[in-house]
Amino acid sequence: MGCTVSACVKLCKGDQEPDEEETIRTSEDFHGLRLHFYRIRQQESPTLIPILRPAFVITFYYLLFCIFVAVGVVLIIHSGQIVSLEDVRYDNVDSCNVGDTSDGTTNNCQVEIEVTETLKAPFYVYYGLTNFHQNHRRYVSSRNSLQLAGEEQTDEQLSSCDPIVFFPNGTEIIPCGLTAWSRFNDTFTFCKDTGCQDQINWTDQGIAWESDEDVAFQPGPWTDAQNELINSPDFIVWMRLASFDTFTKLYRIVNEDLAPGTYFMDIGSNYPVSGYDGTKFIAITETSWFGTRKTSLGIIYLAMCGCLFVIATALLLRHLIKPRRLAYEDLNLVKEYLVKTVDMGDEEEKQKALSQRDNAVNT
């Protein structure tokens, strides 16, 4: 096995054996990789340590300020162009109120929908609930994903659906669980007249995620009615849980423009909400590349702009009024610091500092 010149010199002088790096470098199976990992272990890999000069930091803050201003203004302007109707609450309509619990009877009612601006296709119809906590831990876990995917489960496997697992006669509930059992079952018909003779065409195609329809919710060895329920887009949308207690869920997509005017929504009210102090409402809105109408996102960007501008301006004034000297760019400052160190330290430290000073001066 050969050795490098430095290693041979050490051995000739009677020094210790070559260190680990030298051994790795001269080993027969060295291909560069072992030395690379050695340097990583010894924290000797090349590193980049950027020097954040005041000019760079101030420029960077002002650049971020300009970017955030542009994004915030675009979001606010674009959001203002999206037509979104006011939410229409209907549980407080006497004919729509089903009470604290539902006995299976459908309450038919009708509410007016005032369209003040043209709704351009496609626009979206949502139903919404308040004070309904779909994010509750027990509610979230009360389901069986394999059953929903079409696989028959044993009684033990269905325990994840507790407490909604079996009917009183012992028959398996399909689909089981609190989430499926509490599904929203109000129905809506969008009409141009009070008699609902001229209906607005809409579709439920595309309201659910493709991954849910293709994989997560599949027919199983059950009745046609049970399979139809599991494959229903409305059921799939409901099973996609909301994060907050007030939420909207997509009900239908309208693929035709809607001119300003008064329209009517026929409602088959079945879902009780008064028992838990909740409300029900309808929301109709257009969407864009960043979602529904929301000026809050643009306002947040502009608020960040204000913070960035204040920080950048404060740094700029500080730099102009009392600039900080950069010692690493001025050799005289380095020597001045070393001299101070000599005056303050003990004898050993003085000798060390003087040596450093001499080296700096020679450099």
Short mmCIF file of C-alpha atoms in Angstrom, two decimals:
data_model
loop_
_atom_site.label_atom_id
_atom_site.label_comp_id
_atom_site.label_asym_id
_atom_site.label_seq_id
_atom_site.Cartn_x
_atom_site.Cartn_y
_atom_site.Cartn_z
CA MET A 1 0.00 0.00 0.00
CA GLY A 2 1.47 3.35 -1.00
CA CYS A 3 1.34 6.59 0.91
CA THR A 4 1.30 10.25 0.16
CA VAL A 5 4.38 12.42 0.48
CA SER A 6 3.17 14.05 3.71
CA ALA A 7 2.48 10.65 5.26
CA CYS A 8 5.90 9.31 4.29
CA VAL A 9 7.60 12.38 5.74
CA LYS A 10 5.79 11.82 9.04
CA LEU A 11 6.82 8.17 9.14
CA CYS A 12 10.45 9.00 8.28
CA LYS A 13 10.59 11.50 11.13
CA GLY A 14 9.31 8.92 13.57
CA ASP A 15 5.95 10.58 14.00
CA GLN A 16 2.72 8.71 14.66
CA GLU A 17 0.99 6.69 11.98
CA PRO A 18 -1.04 8.61 9.39
CA ASP A 19 -4.35 9.85 10.70
CA GLU A 20 -7.72 8.41 9.69
CA GLU A 21 -8.11 10.71 6.67
CA GLU A 22 -4.63 9.77 5.42
CA THR A 23 -5.39 6.08 5.86
CA ILE A 24 -8.66 6.42 3.98
CA ARG A 25 -6.99 8.41 1.21
CA THR A 26 -4.28 5.76 0.65
CA SER A 27 -6.42 2.62 1.09
CA GLU A 28 -6.79 0.27 -1.85
CA ASP A 29 -10.60 0.45 -1.88
CA PHE A 30 -10.68 4.25 -1.77
CA HIS A 31 -12.90 5.67 -4.52
CA GLY A 32 -13.49 9.12 -3.12
CA LEU A 33 -16.76 8.17 -1.37
CA ARG A 34 -15.23 7.08 1.92
CA LEU A 35 -13.30 10.33 2.22
CA HIS A 36 -16.49 12.24 1.50
CA PHE A 37 -18.32 10.52 4.35
CA TYR A 38 -15.32 10.99 6.62
CA ARG A 39 -15.47 14.72 6.08
CA ILE A 40 -19.20 14.71 6.78
CA ARG A 41 -18.65 12.88 10.08
CA GLN A 42 -15.88 15.27 11.05
CA GLN A 43 -17.97 18.30 9.95
CA GLU A 44 -15.35 19.27 7.41
CA SER A 45 -17.60 19.44 4.34
CA PRO A 46 -17.56 22.66 2.30
CA THR A 47 -20.08 25.16 3.62
CA LEU A 48 -21.55 28.42 2.47
CA ILE A 49 -21.77 31.16 5.08
CA PRO A 50 -23.44 34.19 3.52
CA ILE A 51 -22.52 37.61 4.84
CA LEU A 52 -25.74 39.60 5.23
CA ARG A 53 -24.60 43.13 4.55
CA PRO A 54 -27.01 45.97 5.40
CA ALA A 55 -27.55 46.89 1.75
CA PHE A 56 -28.52 43.33 0.88
CA VAL A 57 -30.92 42.95 3.83
CA ILE A 58 -32.63 46.30 3.22
CA THR A 59 -32.97 45.61 -0.51
CA PHE A 60 -34.39 42.17 0.22
CA TYR A 61 -37.06 43.59 2.55
CA TYR A 62 -38.06 46.23 -0.01
CA LEU A 63 -38.23 43.55 -2.72
CA LEU A 64 -40.54 41.44 -0.55
CA PHE A 65 -42.61 44.55 0.08
CA CYS A 66 -43.10 45.09 -3.66
CA ILE A 67 -44.01 41.43 -4.24
CA PHE A 68 -46.54 41.37 -1.41
CA VAL A 69 -48.11 44.64 -2.60
CA ALA A 70 -48.56 43.23 -6.10
CA VAL A 71 -50.03 39.94 -4.87
CA GLY A 72 -52.35 41.64 -2.36
CA VAL A 73 -53.70 44.12 -4.90
CA VAL A 74 -54.27 41.38 -7.49
CA LEU A 75 -56.12 39.22 -4.95
CA ILE A 76 -58.38 42.05 -3.79
CA ILE A 77 -59.19 43.21 -7.34
CA HIS A 78 -59.83 39.66 -8.56
CA SER A 79 -61.90 38.82 -5.50
CA GLY A 80 -64.07 41.88 -6.12
CA GLN A 81 -64.88 40.57 -9.60
CA ILE A 82 -66.30 37.31 -8.24
CA VAL A 83 -70.09 37.37 -7.80
CA SER A 84 -71.16 35.86 -4.50
CA LEU A 85 -74.72 36.09 -3.19
CA GLU A 86 -75.58 36.64 0.45
CA ASP A 87 -76.20 33.47 2.42
CA VAL A 88 -79.88 32.58 2.66
CA ARG A 89 -80.84 31.03 6.00
CA TYR A 90 -83.94 28.84 5.88
CA ASP A 91 -84.20 26.90 9.13
CA ASN A 92 -85.89 29.94 10.70
CA VAL A 93 -88.72 29.77 8.14
CA ASP A 94 -91.71 28.21 9.88
CA SER A 95 -92.51 25.79 7.09
CA CYS A 96 -88.84 24.69 6.94
CA ASN A 97 -88.41 24.08 10.67
CA VAL A 98 -88.43 20.35 11.49
CA GLY A 99 -87.92 20.84 15.24
CA ASP A 100 -85.33 19.25 17.50
CA THR A 101 -85.61 15.79 15.94
CA SER A 102 -86.89 14.45 12.65
CA ASP A 103 -89.72 11.92 12.55
CA GLY A 104 -89.14 11.17 8.88
CA THR A 105 -91.66 13.72 7.63
CA THR A 106 -90.40 16.13 4.96
CA ASN A 107 -91.28 19.80 5.45
CA ASN A 108 -91.61 21.45 2.06
CA CYS A 109 -90.89 25.17 1.89
CA GLN A 110 -89.61 27.83 -0.46
CA VAL A 111 -87.21 30.75 -0.10
CA GLU A 112 -86.37 33.59 -2.47
CA ILE A 113 -82.92 34.00 -3.98
CA GLU A 114 -82.10 37.56 -5.03
CA VAL A 115 -79.49 37.70 -7.81
CA THR A 116 -78.14 41.25 -8.11
CA GLU A 117 -75.41 40.56 -10.70
CA THR A 118 -75.08 38.08 -13.53
CA LEU A 119 -73.75 34.74 -12.33
CA LYS A 120 -71.46 33.34 -15.00
CA ALA A 121 -71.28 29.60 -15.53
CA PRO A 122 -70.10 27.56 -13.92
CA PHE A 123 -71.22 28.75 -10.51
CA TYR A 124 -71.77 26.69 -7.41
CA VAL A 125 -74.58 26.06 -4.95
CA TYR A 126 -73.64 25.11 -1.39
CA TYR A 127 -75.55 24.17 1.73
CA GLY A 128 -74.12 25.24 5.05
CA LEU A 129 -74.41 24.36 8.73
CA THR A 130 -73.35 26.20 11.86
CA ASN A 131 -72.41 24.86 15.28
CA PHE A 132 -71.91 21.37 13.83
CA HIS A 133 -68.58 19.93 14.95
CA GLN A 134 -67.53 17.42 12.30
CA ASN A 135 -63.99 17.67 13.66
CA HIS A 136 -64.90 16.06 17.02
CA ARG A 137 -62.52 13.15 17.68
CA ARG A 138 -65.22 10.56 18.29
CA TYR A 139 -67.21 11.73 15.28
CA VAL A 140 -64.16 11.57 13.01
CA SER A 141 -63.20 8.05 14.07
CA SER A 142 -66.73 6.60 13.92
CA ARG A 143 -66.53 5.06 10.43
CA ASN A 144 -65.10 2.05 8.63
CA SER A 145 -63.15 2.98 5.53
CA LEU A 146 -62.89 -0.59 4.27
CA GLN A 147 -66.66 -1.02 4.43
CA LEU A 148 -67.08 2.20 2.46
CA ALA A 149 -64.58 0.85 -0.10
CA GLY A 150 -66.83 -2.20 -0.67
CA GLU A 151 -65.17 -4.79 1.57
CA GLU A 152 -67.28 -6.90 3.89
CA GLN A 153 -66.16 -6.62 7.51
CA THR A 154 -66.40 -8.80 10.60
CA ASP A 155 -68.20 -7.68 13.75
CA GLU A 156 -64.85 -7.01 15.42
CA GLN A 157 -63.65 -4.87 12.51
CA LEU A 158 -66.89 -2.88 12.60
CA SER A 159 -66.15 -1.81 16.18
CA SER A 160 -64.54 1.36 14.74
CA CYS A 161 -68.08 2.52 13.86
CA ASP A 162 -69.18 2.49 17.49
CA PRO A 163 -71.83 3.49 18.57
CA ILE A 164 -73.66 3.17 15.22
CA VAL A 165 -72.92 -0.44 14.21
CA PHE A 166 -76.07 -2.61 14.37
CA PHE A 167 -79.82 -2.15 14.29
CA PRO A 168 -81.75 -3.32 17.37
CA ASN A 169 -82.49 -6.62 15.60
CA GLY A 170 -78.75 -7.25 15.11
CA THR A 171 -78.59 -6.37 11.42
CA GLU A 172 -75.43 -4.60 10.29
CA ILE A 173 -75.86 -0.92 9.49
CA ILE A 174 -74.49 -0.09 6.04
CA PRO A 175 -72.82 2.36 5.99
CA CYS A 176 -72.08 2.38 9.70
CA GLY A 177 -70.73 5.11 11.98
CA LEU A 178 -71.76 8.49 13.27
CA THR A 179 -70.53 10.33 10.18
CA ALA A 180 -72.64 8.31 7.76
CA TRP A 181 -75.62 8.11 10.12
CA SER A 182 -75.81 11.90 10.50
CA ARG A 183 -75.58 12.66 6.77
CA PHE A 184 -77.31 15.78 5.51
CA ASN A 185 -80.56 14.89 3.74
CA ASP A 186 -82.30 18.15 2.82
CA THR A 187 -83.14 18.43 -0.88
CA PHE A 188 -83.21 21.50 -3.12
CA THR A 189 -84.74 22.51 -6.45
CA PHE A 190 -83.62 25.76 -8.08
CA CYS A 191 -86.51 27.44 -9.95
CA LYS A 192 -87.24 30.55 -11.96
CA ASP A 193 -90.87 30.81 -10.80
CA THR A 194 -92.79 30.17 -7.60
CA GLY A 195 -94.56 27.13 -9.04
CA CYS A 196 -91.20 25.66 -10.01
CA GLN A 197 -92.39 24.90 -13.52
CA ASP A 198 -89.21 26.35 -15.04
CA GLN A 199 -86.27 24.76 -13.24
CA ILE A 200 -82.62 25.71 -13.52
CA ASN A 201 -80.52 22.80 -14.72
CA TRP A 202 -77.65 21.76 -12.52
CA THR A 203 -75.55 18.66 -12.00
CA ASP A 204 -73.96 16.68 -9.21
CA GLN A 205 -71.14 15.50 -11.47
CA GLY A 206 -67.85 16.88 -10.21
CA ILE A 207 -68.98 17.87 -6.71
CA ALA A 208 -66.99 15.00 -5.13
CA TRP A 209 -63.28 14.29 -5.41
CA GLU A 210 -62.36 11.86 -8.18
CA SER A 211 -60.14 9.88 -5.80
CA ASP A 212 -63.10 9.41 -3.44
CA GLU A 213 -65.42 8.27 -6.23
CA ASP A 214 -62.86 5.95 -7.84
CA VAL A 215 -61.27 4.41 -4.75
CA ALA A 216 -62.67 5.31 -1.34
CA PHE A 217 -66.40 4.73 -1.99
CA GLN A 218 -67.18 1.56 -3.91
CA PRO A 219 -70.18 -0.81 -4.11
CA GLY A 220 -70.04 -3.97 -2.03
CA PRO A 221 -72.02 -7.18 -1.51
CA TRP A 222 -75.06 -5.29 -0.27
CA THR A 223 -78.43 -4.17 -1.54
CA ASP A 224 -78.82 -1.83 -4.50
CA ALA A 225 -80.16 0.91 -2.22
CA GLN A 226 -77.14 0.67 0.08
CA ASN A 227 -74.69 0.70 -2.81
CA GLU A 228 -76.51 3.62 -4.39
CA LEU A 229 -76.20 5.58 -1.16
CA ILE A 230 -72.48 4.87 -0.79
CA ASN A 231 -71.83 5.87 -4.41
CA SER A 232 -73.94 9.02 -4.16
CA PRO A 233 -71.90 12.22 -4.73
CA ASP A 234 -73.90 13.96 -1.99
CA PHE A 235 -72.97 11.24 0.50
CA ILE A 236 -69.30 11.33 -0.56
CA VAL A 237 -69.20 15.12 -0.12
CA TRP A 238 -70.70 14.78 3.37
CA MET A 239 -68.13 12.18 4.38
CA ARG A 240 -65.32 14.61 3.52
CA LEU A 241 -65.21 16.17 7.01
CA ALA A 242 -65.01 19.90 7.69
CA SER A 243 -62.38 21.45 9.95
CA PHE A 244 -64.59 24.03 11.67
CA ASP A 245 -68.04 24.07 13.24
CA THR A 246 -69.38 26.45 10.55
CA PHE A 247 -68.94 25.07 7.06
CA THR A 248 -70.39 24.80 3.58
CA LYS A 249 -70.48 21.75 1.34
CA LEU A 250 -70.91 21.74 -2.40
CA TYR A 251 -74.41 20.63 -3.48
CA ARG A 252 -74.67 21.30 -7.21
CA ILE A 253 -72.89 22.96 -10.14
CA VAL A 254 -74.86 25.21 -12.51
CA ASN A 255 -73.50 25.30 -16.06
CA GLU A 256 -75.57 28.18 -17.42
CA ASP A 257 -75.42 31.93 -16.83
CA LEU A 258 -78.01 33.40 -14.51
CA ALA A 259 -79.27 36.92 -15.15
CA PRO A 260 -80.13 39.32 -12.31
CA GLY A 261 -83.59 38.80 -10.86
CA THR A 262 -85.61 36.92 -8.25
CA TYR A 263 -85.36 33.15 -8.17
CA PHE A 264 -86.77 30.52 -5.86
CA MET A 265 -85.38 27.53 -4.04
CA ASP A 266 -87.80 24.72 -3.25
CA ILE A 267 -86.57 22.89 -0.16
CA GLY A 268 -87.41 19.49 1.22
CA SER A 269 -86.38 20.07 4.83
CA ASN A 270 -85.55 16.91 6.78
CA TYR A 271 -82.44 17.76 8.78
CA PRO A 272 -82.99 18.98 12.38
CA VAL A 273 -80.60 21.61 13.72
CA SER A 274 -82.43 23.38 16.55
CA GLY A 275 -81.57 20.60 19.00
CA TYR A 276 -77.95 21.69 19.07
CA ASP A 277 -78.55 25.43 18.39
CA GLY A 278 -77.41 25.14 14.79
CA THR A 279 -78.60 26.86 11.62
CA LYS A 280 -78.95 25.91 7.95
CA PHE A 281 -78.30 28.16 4.97
CA ILE A 282 -77.77 28.21 1.21
CA ALA A 283 -74.75 29.84 -0.44
CA ILE A 284 -74.35 30.57 -4.15
CA THR A 285 -71.09 31.85 -5.59
CA GLU A 286 -68.70 31.88 -8.50
CA THR A 287 -65.14 30.68 -8.07
CA SER A 288 -61.77 31.55 -9.54
CA TRP A 289 -58.23 30.19 -9.58
CA PHE A 290 -57.87 30.90 -5.84
CA GLY A 291 -61.32 29.78 -4.72
CA THR A 292 -64.43 31.65 -3.72
CA ARG A 293 -64.70 35.36 -2.97
CA LYS A 294 -62.48 36.30 -0.06
CA THR A 295 -60.86 39.70 0.45
CA SER A 296 -59.26 38.59 3.71
CA LEU A 297 -56.35 36.94 1.90
CA GLY A 298 -55.51 40.15 0.03
CA ILE A 299 -55.82 42.16 3.25
CA ILE A 300 -53.36 39.82 4.96
CA TYR A 301 -50.86 40.34 2.16
CA LEU A 302 -51.21 44.12 2.41
CA ALA A 303 -50.81 43.97 6.20
CA MET A 304 -47.57 42.06 5.69
CA CYS A 305 -46.55 44.77 3.22
CA GLY A 306 -46.90 47.36 5.97
CA CYS A 307 -44.74 45.31 8.33
CA LEU A 308 -42.05 44.77 5.69
CA PHE A 309 -42.01 48.46 4.76
CA VAL A 310 -41.65 49.55 8.40
CA ILE A 311 -38.82 47.08 9.03
CA ALA A 312 -36.98 47.99 5.82
CA THR A 313 -37.32 51.73 6.46
CA ALA A 314 -36.15 51.38 10.07
CA LEU A 315 -33.08 49.43 8.96
CA LEU A 316 -32.35 51.99 6.24
CA LEU A 317 -32.55 54.93 8.66
CA ARG A 318 -30.41 53.11 11.19
CA HIS A 319 -27.82 52.39 8.52
CA LEU A 320 -27.79 56.00 7.26
CA ILE A 321 -27.74 57.68 10.67
CA LYS A 322 -25.36 55.38 12.47
CA PRO A 323 -23.80 52.87 10.08
CA ARG A 324 -22.18 49.80 11.53
CA ARG A 325 -18.51 49.34 10.72
CA LEU A 326 -17.72 46.02 9.07
CA ALA A 327 -14.58 44.80 10.86
CA TYR A 328 -13.94 41.96 8.46
CA GLU A 329 -13.52 44.47 5.61
CA ASP A 330 -11.14 46.84 7.44
CA LEU A 331 -7.75 45.46 8.53
CA ASN A 332 -7.13 48.45 10.79
CA LEU A 333 -10.22 47.56 12.84
CA VAL A 334 -8.94 44.02 13.23
CA LYS A 335 -5.61 45.29 14.49
CA GLU A 336 -7.35 47.75 16.81
CA TYR A 337 -9.39 44.94 18.35
CA LEU A 338 -6.32 42.78 18.81
CA VAL A 339 -4.49 45.62 20.54
CA LYS A 340 -7.40 46.07 22.93
CA THR A 341 -7.29 42.37 23.67
CA VAL A 342 -3.61 42.64 24.50
CA ASP A 343 -4.24 45.50 26.94
CA MET A 344 -7.01 43.61 28.77
CA GLY A 345 -5.77 40.00 28.89
CA ASP A 346 -3.14 38.15 30.89
CA GLU A 347 0.41 37.60 29.68
CA GLU A 348 -0.32 34.41 27.80
CA GLU A 349 -3.31 35.98 26.07
CA LYS A 350 -1.22 39.04 25.24
CA GLN A 351 1.42 36.96 23.52
CA LYS A 352 -1.25 35.09 21.59
CA ALA A 353 -2.99 38.30 20.52
CA LEU A 354 0.32 39.92 19.50
CA SER A 355 1.08 36.91 17.37
CA GLN A 356 -2.34 37.18 15.74
CA ARG A 357 -1.80 40.87 15.13
CA ASP A 358 1.55 40.26 13.50
CA ASN A 359 0.04 37.61 11.28
CA ALA A 360 -2.76 40.00 10.31
CA VAL A 361 -0.30 42.76 9.52
CA ASN A 362 1.87 40.43 7.46
CA THR A 363 -1.19 39.28 5.57
#
